Coordinates of C-alpha atoms in Angstrom, one line a residue:
X306 CA 9.9 -46.6 -0.6
X307 CA 6.9 -48.3 -2.1
X308 CA 5.1 -48.0 1.2
X309 CA 5.8 -44.3 1.3
X310 CA 4.6 -43.8 -2.3
X311 CA 1.4 -45.5 -1.5
X312 CA 0.9 -43.3 1.6
X313 CA 1.7 -40.3 -0.6
X314 CA -1.0 -41.3 -3.0
X315 CA -3.4 -41.6 -0.1
X316 CA -2.4 -38.3 1.3
X317 CA -2.5 -36.6 -2.1
X318 CA -6.0 -38.0 -2.8
X319 CA -7.2 -36.9 0.6
X320 CA -5.8 -33.5 0.0
X321 CA -7.9 -33.1 -3.1
X322 CA -11.0 -34.0 -1.0
X323 CA -9.9 -32.0 2.0
X324 CA -8.7 -28.9 0.3
X325 CA -11.3 -28.4 -2.4
X326 CA -11.2 -24.6 -2.6
X327 CA -9.6 -21.5 -1.1
X328 CA -12.3 -21.7 1.6
X329 CA -10.9 -24.9 3.0
X330 CA -8.6 -25.6 5.9
X331 CA -5.6 -24.4 3.9
X332 CA -5.6 -22.2 0.8
X333 CA -4.8 -24.6 -2.0
X334 CA -4.5 -22.2 -4.9
X335 CA -1.1 -20.7 -3.8
X336 CA -0.1 -24.1 -2.4
X337 CA -0.6 -26.0 -5.7
X338 CA 0.9 -23.2 -7.7
X339 CA 4.0 -22.7 -5.6
X340 CA 4.5 -26.3 -4.8
X341 CA 5.6 -26.7 -8.4
X342 CA 7.6 -23.5 -8.7
X343 CA 9.5 -23.4 -5.5
X344 CA 13.2 -22.7 -5.9
X345 CA 15.1 -24.9 -3.5
X346 CA 12.3 -24.6 -1.0
X347 CA 12.2 -20.8 -1.1
X348 CA 8.7 -19.4 -0.4
X349 CA 9.6 -15.7 0.5
X350 CA 12.5 -14.8 -1.7
X351 CA 12.9 -11.1 -1.0
X352 CA 11.5 -8.0 0.8
X353 CA 8.9 -7.3 -1.8
X354 CA 7.6 -10.9 -1.5
X355 CA 7.6 -10.6 2.3
X356 CA 5.6 -7.4 2.2
X357 CA 3.2 -8.9 -0.2
X358 CA 2.7 -11.8 2.2
X359 CA 2.2 -9.4 5.1
X360 CA -0.4 -7.5 3.1
X361 CA -2.2 -10.9 2.6
X362 CA -2.2 -11.4 6.4
X363 CA -4.0 -8.1 6.9
X364 CA -6.2 -8.9 4.0
X365 CA -7.6 -11.8 6.0
X366 CA -9.7 -9.2 7.8
X367 CA -11.7 -8.9 4.6
X368 CA -12.8 -12.5 5.0
X369 CA -16.4 -13.4 5.5
X370 CA -15.8 -14.3 9.2
X371 CA -14.3 -10.9 10.1
X372 CA -16.6 -8.9 7.9
X373 CA -19.9 -10.6 8.8
X374 CA -19.9 -13.8 10.8
X375 CA -17.9 -12.5 13.7
X376 CA -20.8 -10.0 14.3
X377 CA -23.4 -12.6 13.6
X378 CA -21.8 -14.9 16.2
X379 CA -21.0 -12.1 18.7
X380 CA -24.2 -10.1 18.5
X381 CA -26.7 -12.1 16.4
X382 CA -26.6 -15.1 18.8
X383 CA -27.1 -12.8 21.8
X384 CA -29.9 -10.8 23.3
X385 CA -28.8 -7.5 21.9
X386 CA -29.9 -8.4 18.3
X387 CA -32.5 -10.4 16.3
X388 CA -30.3 -11.9 13.7
X389 CA -32.8 -11.2 10.9
X390 CA -32.3 -11.3 7.1
X391 CA -33.2 -14.3 5.1
X392 CA -30.5 -16.9 5.3
X393 CA -31.8 -20.2 6.7
X394 CA -28.2 -21.2 7.7
X395 CA -27.9 -18.0 9.7
X396 CA -31.2 -18.6 11.4
X397 CA -29.7 -21.6 13.1
X398 CA -27.2 -19.3 14.9
X399 CA -30.0 -17.3 16.5
X400 CA -32.2 -20.3 17.3
X401 CA -29.3 -22.3 18.9
X402 CA -30.1 -25.2 16.4
X403 CA -26.8 -25.3 14.6
X404 CA -26.3 -28.4 12.5
X405 CA -22.9 -29.8 11.7
X406 CA -23.8 -29.4 8.0
X407 CA -24.5 -25.7 8.4
X408 CA -22.8 -24.0 5.4
X409 CA -22.3 -20.7 7.1
X410 CA -20.6 -22.2 10.1
X411 CA -18.4 -24.4 7.8
X412 CA -17.3 -21.1 6.1
X413 CA -16.4 -19.7 9.5
X414 CA -14.1 -22.7 10.2
X415 CA -12.6 -22.4 6.8
X416 CA -12.0 -18.6 7.1
X417 CA -10.4 -18.8 10.5
X418 CA -8.0 -21.6 9.6
X419 CA -7.2 -20.0 6.2
X420 CA -6.4 -16.8 8.1
X421 CA -4.1 -18.8 10.4
X422 CA -2.4 -20.4 7.5
X423 CA -1.8 -17.1 5.9
X424 CA -0.1 -16.0 9.1
X425 CA 1.9 -19.2 9.2
X426 CA 3.5 -18.5 5.8
X427 CA 5.0 -15.3 7.2
X428 CA 6.0 -16.8 10.5
X429 CA 7.5 -19.9 8.9
X430 CA 9.3 -18.4 5.9
X431 CA 10.0 -14.7 6.3
X432 CA 13.6 -15.5 7.4
X433 CA 14.2 -16.6 3.8
X434 CA 13.9 -13.0 2.5
X435 CA 17.5 -12.1 1.7
X436 CA 17.2 -8.3 1.5
X437 CA 14.9 -7.8 4.4
X438 CA 16.3 -6.3 7.6
X439 CA 16.3 -8.3 10.8
X440 CA 14.2 -5.6 12.4
X441 CA 11.5 -5.9 9.8
X442 CA 11.5 -9.7 9.9
X443 CA 11.0 -9.6 13.6
X444 CA 8.1 -7.1 13.2
X445 CA 6.4 -9.3 10.7
X446 CA 6.7 -12.3 12.9
X447 CA 5.3 -10.3 15.8
X448 CA 2.4 -9.0 13.7
X449 CA 1.5 -12.4 12.1
X450 CA 1.8 -14.1 15.5
X451 CA -0.7 -11.7 17.1
X452 CA -3.2 -12.2 14.2
X453 CA -2.7 -16.0 14.4
X454 CA -3.4 -15.8 18.2
X455 CA -6.6 -13.7 17.5
X456 CA -7.9 -16.3 15.1
X457 CA -7.1 -19.3 17.4
X458 CA -8.9 -17.3 20.1
X459 CA -12.0 -17.2 17.9
X460 CA -11.8 -20.9 17.2
X461 CA -11.4 -22.0 20.8
X462 CA -14.3 -19.9 21.9
X463 CA -16.6 -21.1 19.1
X464 CA -15.7 -24.8 19.1
X465 CA -13.8 -25.6 22.3
X466 CA -11.1 -28.2 21.7
X467 CA -9.8 -27.4 18.2
X468 CA -6.7 -27.9 16.0
X469 CA -3.6 -25.8 16.5
X470 CA -2.2 -24.8 13.2
X471 CA 1.5 -23.6 13.1
X472 CA 2.9 -24.9 9.8
X473 CA 2.2 -23.7 6.2
X474 CA 2.5 -26.6 3.7
X475 CA 3.9 -26.1 0.2
X476 CA 5.0 -29.6 -0.8
X477 CA 5.1 -33.2 0.4
X478 CA 8.2 -35.4 0.5
X479 CA 9.7 -38.2 2.4
X480 CA 11.5 -35.7 4.6
X481 CA 8.3 -33.9 5.8
X482 CA 5.7 -36.6 5.4
X483 CA 4.8 -37.0 9.1
X484 CA 4.7 -33.2 9.6
X485 CA 2.5 -32.7 6.6
X486 CA 0.2 -35.5 7.5
X487 CA -0.3 -34.1 11.1
X488 CA -0.9 -30.6 9.7
X489 CA -3.4 -31.7 7.0
X490 CA -5.2 -34.1 9.3
X491 CA -5.0 -32.4 12.7
X492 CA -6.5 -33.7 15.9
X493 CA -8.5 -31.4 18.1
X494 CA -6.2 -30.1 20.9
X495 CA -7.6 -29.6 24.5
X496 CA -8.7 -26.1 25.3
X497 CA -5.9 -25.5 27.7
X498 CA -3.3 -26.3 25.0
X499 CA -5.0 -23.9 22.6
X500 CA -4.9 -21.2 25.1
X501 CA -1.2 -21.9 25.8
X502 CA -0.5 -21.4 22.1
X503 CA -2.5 -18.2 22.0
X504 CA -0.6 -16.9 25.0
X505 CA 2.8 -17.9 23.5
X506 CA 1.9 -16.0 20.2
X507 CA 0.9 -12.9 22.2
X508 CA 4.2 -13.0 24.0
X509 CA 6.0 -13.2 20.7
X510 CA 4.0 -10.1 19.6
X511 CA 4.9 -8.2 22.7
X512 CA 8.6 -8.9 22.0
X513 CA 8.6 -8.4 18.3
X514 CA 5.6 -6.5 17.0
X515 CA 5.7 -2.8 16.2
X516 CA 5.0 -0.3 18.9
X517 CA 1.5 1.1 19.4
X518 CA 2.0 4.2 17.3
X519 CA 0.3 2.6 14.3
X520 CA -3.1 1.6 15.4
X521 CA -3.9 -0.1 12.1
X522 CA -1.2 -2.7 12.7
X523 CA -1.0 -5.6 15.1
X524 CA 1.1 -3.9 17.8
X525 CA 2.6 -4.6 21.2
X526 CA -0.2 -2.8 23.1
X527 CA -2.9 -4.8 21.2
X528 CA -1.1 -8.0 22.3
X529 CA -1.4 -6.9 25.9
X530 CA -5.1 -6.2 25.3
X531 CA -5.7 -9.6 23.8
X532 CA -3.8 -11.3 26.5
X533 CA -6.0 -9.6 29.1
X534 CA -9.1 -11.0 27.5
X535 CA -7.5 -14.4 27.0
X536 CA -6.6 -14.7 30.7
X537 CA -10.2 -13.6 31.6
X538 CA -11.8 -16.1 29.2
X539 CA -9.7 -19.3 29.6
X540 CA -10.8 -22.0 32.0
X541 CA -10.0 -21.0 35.6
X542 CA -9.4 -17.4 34.7
X543 CA -6.2 -15.8 35.8
X544 CA -7.6 -12.5 37.1
X545 CA -4.2 -11.2 38.3
X546 CA -2.8 -11.5 34.8
X547 CA -5.9 -10.0 33.4
X548 CA -5.4 -7.0 35.6
X549 CA -1.7 -6.9 34.9
X550 CA -2.2 -6.6 31.1
X551 CA -5.1 -4.3 31.5
X552 CA -2.9 -2.0 33.5
X553 CA -0.2 -2.0 30.8
X554 CA -2.8 -0.8 28.3
X555 CA -4.5 1.7 30.6
X556 CA -1.1 3.2 31.4
X557 CA -0.2 3.3 27.7
X558 CA -1.4 6.9 27.0
X559 CA -4.9 6.1 25.7
X560 CA -7.9 8.2 26.6
X561 CA -11.7 7.9 26.2
X562 CA -12.9 10.1 23.4
X563 CA -15.1 12.9 24.8
X564 CA -17.8 12.3 22.2
X565 CA -18.8 8.6 21.9
X566 CA -20.0 9.0 18.3
X567 CA -16.5 10.0 17.1
X568 CA -15.5 6.4 17.6
X569 CA -17.7 5.4 14.6
X570 CA -18.1 8.4 12.3
X571 CA -15.0 7.6 10.1
X572 CA -13.7 11.1 10.8
X573 CA -11.6 10.0 13.8
X574 CA -9.7 7.0 12.7
X575 CA -6.7 6.0 14.7
X576 CA -8.1 8.0 17.6
X577 CA -6.8 8.3 21.2
X578 CA -9.1 5.5 22.4
X579 CA -8.2 3.1 19.7
X580 CA -5.7 0.3 20.5
X581 CA -6.0 -1.7 17.3
X582 CA -8.5 -1.1 14.6
X583 CA -8.9 -2.7 11.2
X584 CA -8.6 -0.2 8.3
X585 CA -11.3 -0.5 5.7
X586 CA -9.4 1.8 3.4
X587 CA -11.7 1.7 0.4
X588 CA -12.8 -0.8 -2.1
X589 CA -9.4 -1.2 -3.7
X590 CA -7.8 -2.3 -0.4
X591 CA -7.6 -6.0 0.6
X592 CA -10.2 -5.4 3.3
X593 CA -12.6 -3.0 1.6
X594 CA -15.2 -3.1 4.3
X595 CA -18.3 -4.5 2.5
X596 CA -20.2 -5.5 5.7
X597 CA -21.9 -2.2 6.3
X598 CA -24.5 -3.1 3.7
X599 CA -25.3 -6.3 5.6
X600 CA -26.4 -4.3 8.7
X601 CA -27.7 -0.9 7.4
X602 CA -30.1 0.1 4.7
X603 CA -33.7 -0.3 3.6
X604 CA -33.2 -2.2 0.3
X605 CA -33.7 -5.6 1.9
X606 CA -34.1 -6.9 5.4
X607 CA -30.7 -6.7 7.3
X608 CA -28.8 -8.8 9.8
X609 CA -28.6 -8.0 13.5
X610 CA -31.7 -5.9 14.0
X611 CA -31.4 -4.2 17.5
X612 CA -33.4 -6.0 20.2
X613 CA -35.9 -4.6 22.6
X614 CA -33.5 -5.7 25.4
X615 CA -30.8 -3.4 24.0
X616 CA -33.2 -0.4 23.5
X617 CA -34.5 -0.8 27.0
X618 CA -31.0 -0.9 28.5
X619 CA -30.3 2.5 26.9
X620 CA -33.6 4.1 27.7
X621 CA -33.7 2.9 31.3
X622 CA -30.2 4.4 31.9
X623 CA -31.1 7.7 30.1
X624 CA -28.3 6.9 27.7
X625 CA -29.3 8.9 24.7
X626 CA -25.7 9.5 23.5
X627 CA -24.8 5.8 23.0
X628 CA -28.3 5.0 21.8
X629 CA -28.0 7.5 19.0
X630 CA -24.6 6.2 17.9
X631 CA -25.6 2.5 18.1
X632 CA -29.1 2.4 16.6
X633 CA -30.7 4.3 13.8
X634 CA -34.2 4.0 12.5
X635 CA -36.0 4.2 9.1
X636 CA -39.3 3.2 7.5
X637 CA -39.0 -0.1 5.6
X638 CA -41.1 -2.4 3.5
X639 CA -41.1 -5.3 5.9
X640 CA -42.2 -6.0 9.5
X641 CA -41.7 -9.0 11.8
X642 CA -42.4 -10.3 15.2
X643 CA -39.9 -7.8 16.7
X644 CA -40.6 -4.5 15.0
X645 CA -43.1 -2.8 12.8
X646 CA -42.2 -1.3 9.4
X647 CA -42.3 2.2 10.8
X648 CA -39.1 3.4 12.4
X649 CA -37.4 0.0 12.0
X650 CA -34.1 -0.1 13.9
X651 CA -30.7 -0.8 12.4
X652 CA -27.3 -1.4 13.9
X653 CA -25.5 1.9 13.3
X654 CA -21.8 1.6 14.3
X655 CA -21.0 0.3 10.8
X656 CA -22.2 3.1 8.7
X657 CA -19.6 4.1 6.0
X658 CA -20.8 2.6 2.7
X659 CA -17.7 3.4 0.7
X660 CA -15.6 0.5 1.8
X661 CA -13.7 2.7 4.4
X662 CA -15.4 1.6 7.6
X663 CA -12.9 0.7 10.3
X664 CA -13.7 -1.7 13.1
X665 CA -12.0 -2.2 16.5
X666 CA -10.2 -5.2 17.7
X667 CA -9.5 -3.4 21.0
X668 CA -10.3 0.0 22.4
X669 CA -9.8 1.5 25.8
X670 CA -13.4 1.3 27.1
X671 CA -13.4 -2.4 26.5
X672 CA -10.2 -2.8 28.6
X673 CA -11.5 -0.6 31.4
X674 CA -14.6 -2.7 31.7
X675 CA -12.6 -5.9 31.4
X676 CA -10.4 -4.7 34.3
X677 CA -13.6 -3.9 36.2
X678 CA -14.8 -7.5 35.7
X679 CA -11.5 -8.8 37.0
X680 CA -11.6 -6.5 40.1
X681 CA -15.2 -7.5 40.8
X682 CA -14.4 -11.2 40.4
X683 CA -11.6 -10.8 43.0
X684 CA -13.8 -8.9 45.4
X685 CA -12.8 -5.3 44.7
X686 CA -16.3 -4.0 44.0
X687 CA -15.5 -0.3 44.7
X688 CA -12.6 -0.4 42.3
X689 CA -14.6 -2.1 39.7
X690 CA -17.5 0.4 39.8
X691 CA -15.0 3.3 39.6
X692 CA -13.9 2.0 36.2
X693 CA -17.5 1.5 35.1
X694 CA -18.3 5.0 36.0
X695 CA -15.4 6.4 33.9
X696 CA -17.2 4.8 30.9
X697 CA -20.6 6.0 32.0
X698 CA -19.4 9.6 32.6
X699 CA -18.1 9.8 29.0
X700 CA -21.6 9.0 27.9
X701 CA -23.1 11.7 30.1
X702 CA -25.2 9.3 32.3
X703 CA -25.4 8.9 36.1
X704 CA -22.8 7.1 38.0
X705 CA -23.8 3.9 39.8
X706 CA -22.8 1.7 42.7
X707 CA -23.1 -2.0 43.4
X708 CA -24.3 -3.8 46.6
X709 CA -21.9 -6.7 46.2
X710 CA -19.9 -8.8 43.9
X711 CA -22.8 -10.4 42.1
X712 CA -24.5 -7.1 41.6
X713 CA -21.3 -5.6 40.3
X714 CA -20.9 -8.4 37.7
X715 CA -24.4 -7.9 36.5
X716 CA -23.9 -4.1 36.2
X717 CA -20.6 -4.6 34.4
X718 CA -22.3 -6.9 32.0
X719 CA -25.0 -4.4 31.3
X720 CA -22.4 -1.7 30.8
X721 CA -20.6 -3.8 28.3
X722 CA -24.0 -4.4 26.5
X723 CA -24.5 -0.6 26.1
X724 CA -20.9 0.3 25.3
X725 CA -19.9 -2.5 23.0
X726 CA -23.2 -3.5 21.2
X727 CA -22.5 -4.5 17.5
X728 CA -18.8 -4.8 18.1
X729 CA -19.0 -8.6 18.3
X730 CA -18.6 -9.0 22.1
X731 CA -22.0 -9.8 23.7
X732 CA -22.2 -13.6 23.0
X733 CA -18.6 -14.1 24.2
X734 CA -19.1 -11.8 27.2
X735 CA -22.2 -13.8 28.3
X736 CA -20.2 -17.1 28.0
X737 CA -17.2 -15.8 29.8
X738 CA -19.2 -14.4 32.7
X739 CA -21.3 -17.6 33.0
X740 CA -24.5 -15.8 32.2
X741 CA -25.3 -17.2 28.7
X742 CA -28.0 -19.7 29.5
X743 CA -29.6 -17.6 32.2
X744 CA -29.9 -14.5 30.0
X745 CA -30.5 -16.0 26.5
X746 CA -33.2 -18.3 27.7
X747 CA -35.3 -15.2 28.6
X748 CA -35.1 -13.3 25.3
X749 CA -38.3 -11.6 24.2
X750 CA -40.0 -10.5 21.0
X751 CA -41.7 -7.2 20.4
X752 CA -44.8 -8.2 22.4
X753 CA -42.9 -9.2 25.5
X754 CA -43.2 -12.9 24.9
X755 CA -40.2 -15.2 25.4
X756 CA -38.9 -16.3 22.1
X757 CA -39.7 -19.9 21.3
X758 CA -36.1 -20.5 20.2
X759 CA -34.8 -19.4 23.6
X760 CA -35.7 -22.7 25.1
X761 CA -33.1 -24.3 22.8
X762 CA -30.1 -22.8 24.7
X763 CA -28.2 -25.3 26.9
X764 CA -24.6 -26.1 27.8
X765 CA -24.0 -28.0 24.7
X766 CA -25.2 -25.1 22.5
X767 CA -22.5 -22.8 23.9
X768 CA -20.2 -24.5 21.5
X769 CA -20.7 -25.0 17.8
X770 CA -20.5 -28.4 16.1
X771 CA -17.4 -29.4 14.2
X772 CA -18.3 -29.1 10.5
X773 CA -19.4 -32.4 9.1
X774 CA -17.2 -32.2 6.0
X775 CA -14.1 -31.9 8.3
X776 CA -15.2 -34.9 10.2
X777 CA -15.8 -36.9 7.0
X778 CA -12.3 -35.9 5.7
X779 CA -10.4 -36.4 8.9
X780 CA -11.0 -39.4 11.2
X781 CA -8.9 -37.8 13.9
X782 CA -11.5 -35.1 14.5
X783 CA -14.4 -35.8 17.0
X784 CA -17.8 -34.1 17.4
X785 CA -18.8 -31.9 20.3
X786 CA -21.4 -33.3 22.7
X787 CA -25.1 -32.8 21.7
X788 CA -24.5 -32.8 17.9

């Protein structure tokens, strides 16, 4: 017992170092509070407590990662945006010079794993709620499992091998010592194991999550949509399963909105194209979409200024409808190497400044183009371009064809650029389609010169470093190559 107590002291001291704030790997404030007030191990006592925990799960979409850094990673690191603003830590994203001590990236790791832990509380303990129906318990497990899958999917794309977190910790005892130690000091799991866990969580969501009628909730159809992207992204993509899950979604009664701008004008929330969208729902909500100010407005230089590459893609395709909905311009007090102060461009899909802005996790056009990618990758170029042209027709531009598989992939990638700009997809699309180094090494400034930072992109820089403070706290973690 003396040995256990000594280990317990070590673990407790390490926890203080490792879990220094609510931004760390686990959220210590509720843990330390409730570890001393638990009644016979009860974490979720009743239906009211369960619903409160479920609200906290959705509140994770108000975190810095989902409100800002998901878009800095997905768009700011890509060729459709110049990351802009004035944060030196964020400049490292765009320049492919990320350091393991980068404070912004550390925050992304913390947010993602805090989000996962919030899901784990529901998944692990909702069965304790005495007055909650079995149906509602199952729904909650399904919803939380899908959101856990989504966050693990972000982690594995950003860092590669990464911890899999499945247990929420509220106390340490001799009975759970080994489990607690492994959860607090996790090793990185191989990418294939992480994807297996993501798939398993999505399958739980398909079984238990609510139906697709509430587009503001993690629902069954959203699980199919995420699975489709997971099977396309994982090593050795499973294109048959990508197509299978795309087909479930495409046959689910969704339709492209006739007017592209209605997707983003805040007057058509929960629309016919939406599969799963995050509900901003005003400043009093747990989410309260604050990120609009980070991308739009002339009071200070903003993040993710549209690139010349993106503008050229729209203009060369005659795509005035999507251009107008994606980019707006205004005169500003600054200029840079990309744009003059006159008619400076801003990302425009996030435009509601009252905390009500919704954003999509999945919508039909994304799934149509994902299926097109899967078809092209398996040799069905005609079928792939038919889906691309459905999306182009909605935007009122000419249909196109492809001369072969490689040409089809390039055209699908450009279509995704125009359709999904500033929705957090471009960096991940380029990586998934094996085009990141080729495309990003040729980014240009406003004078047509290749960006000096473009030469920094290489295979190692397609993954982020493991945060240094996590390495210092946990000897089981290892660093990615090149850092």
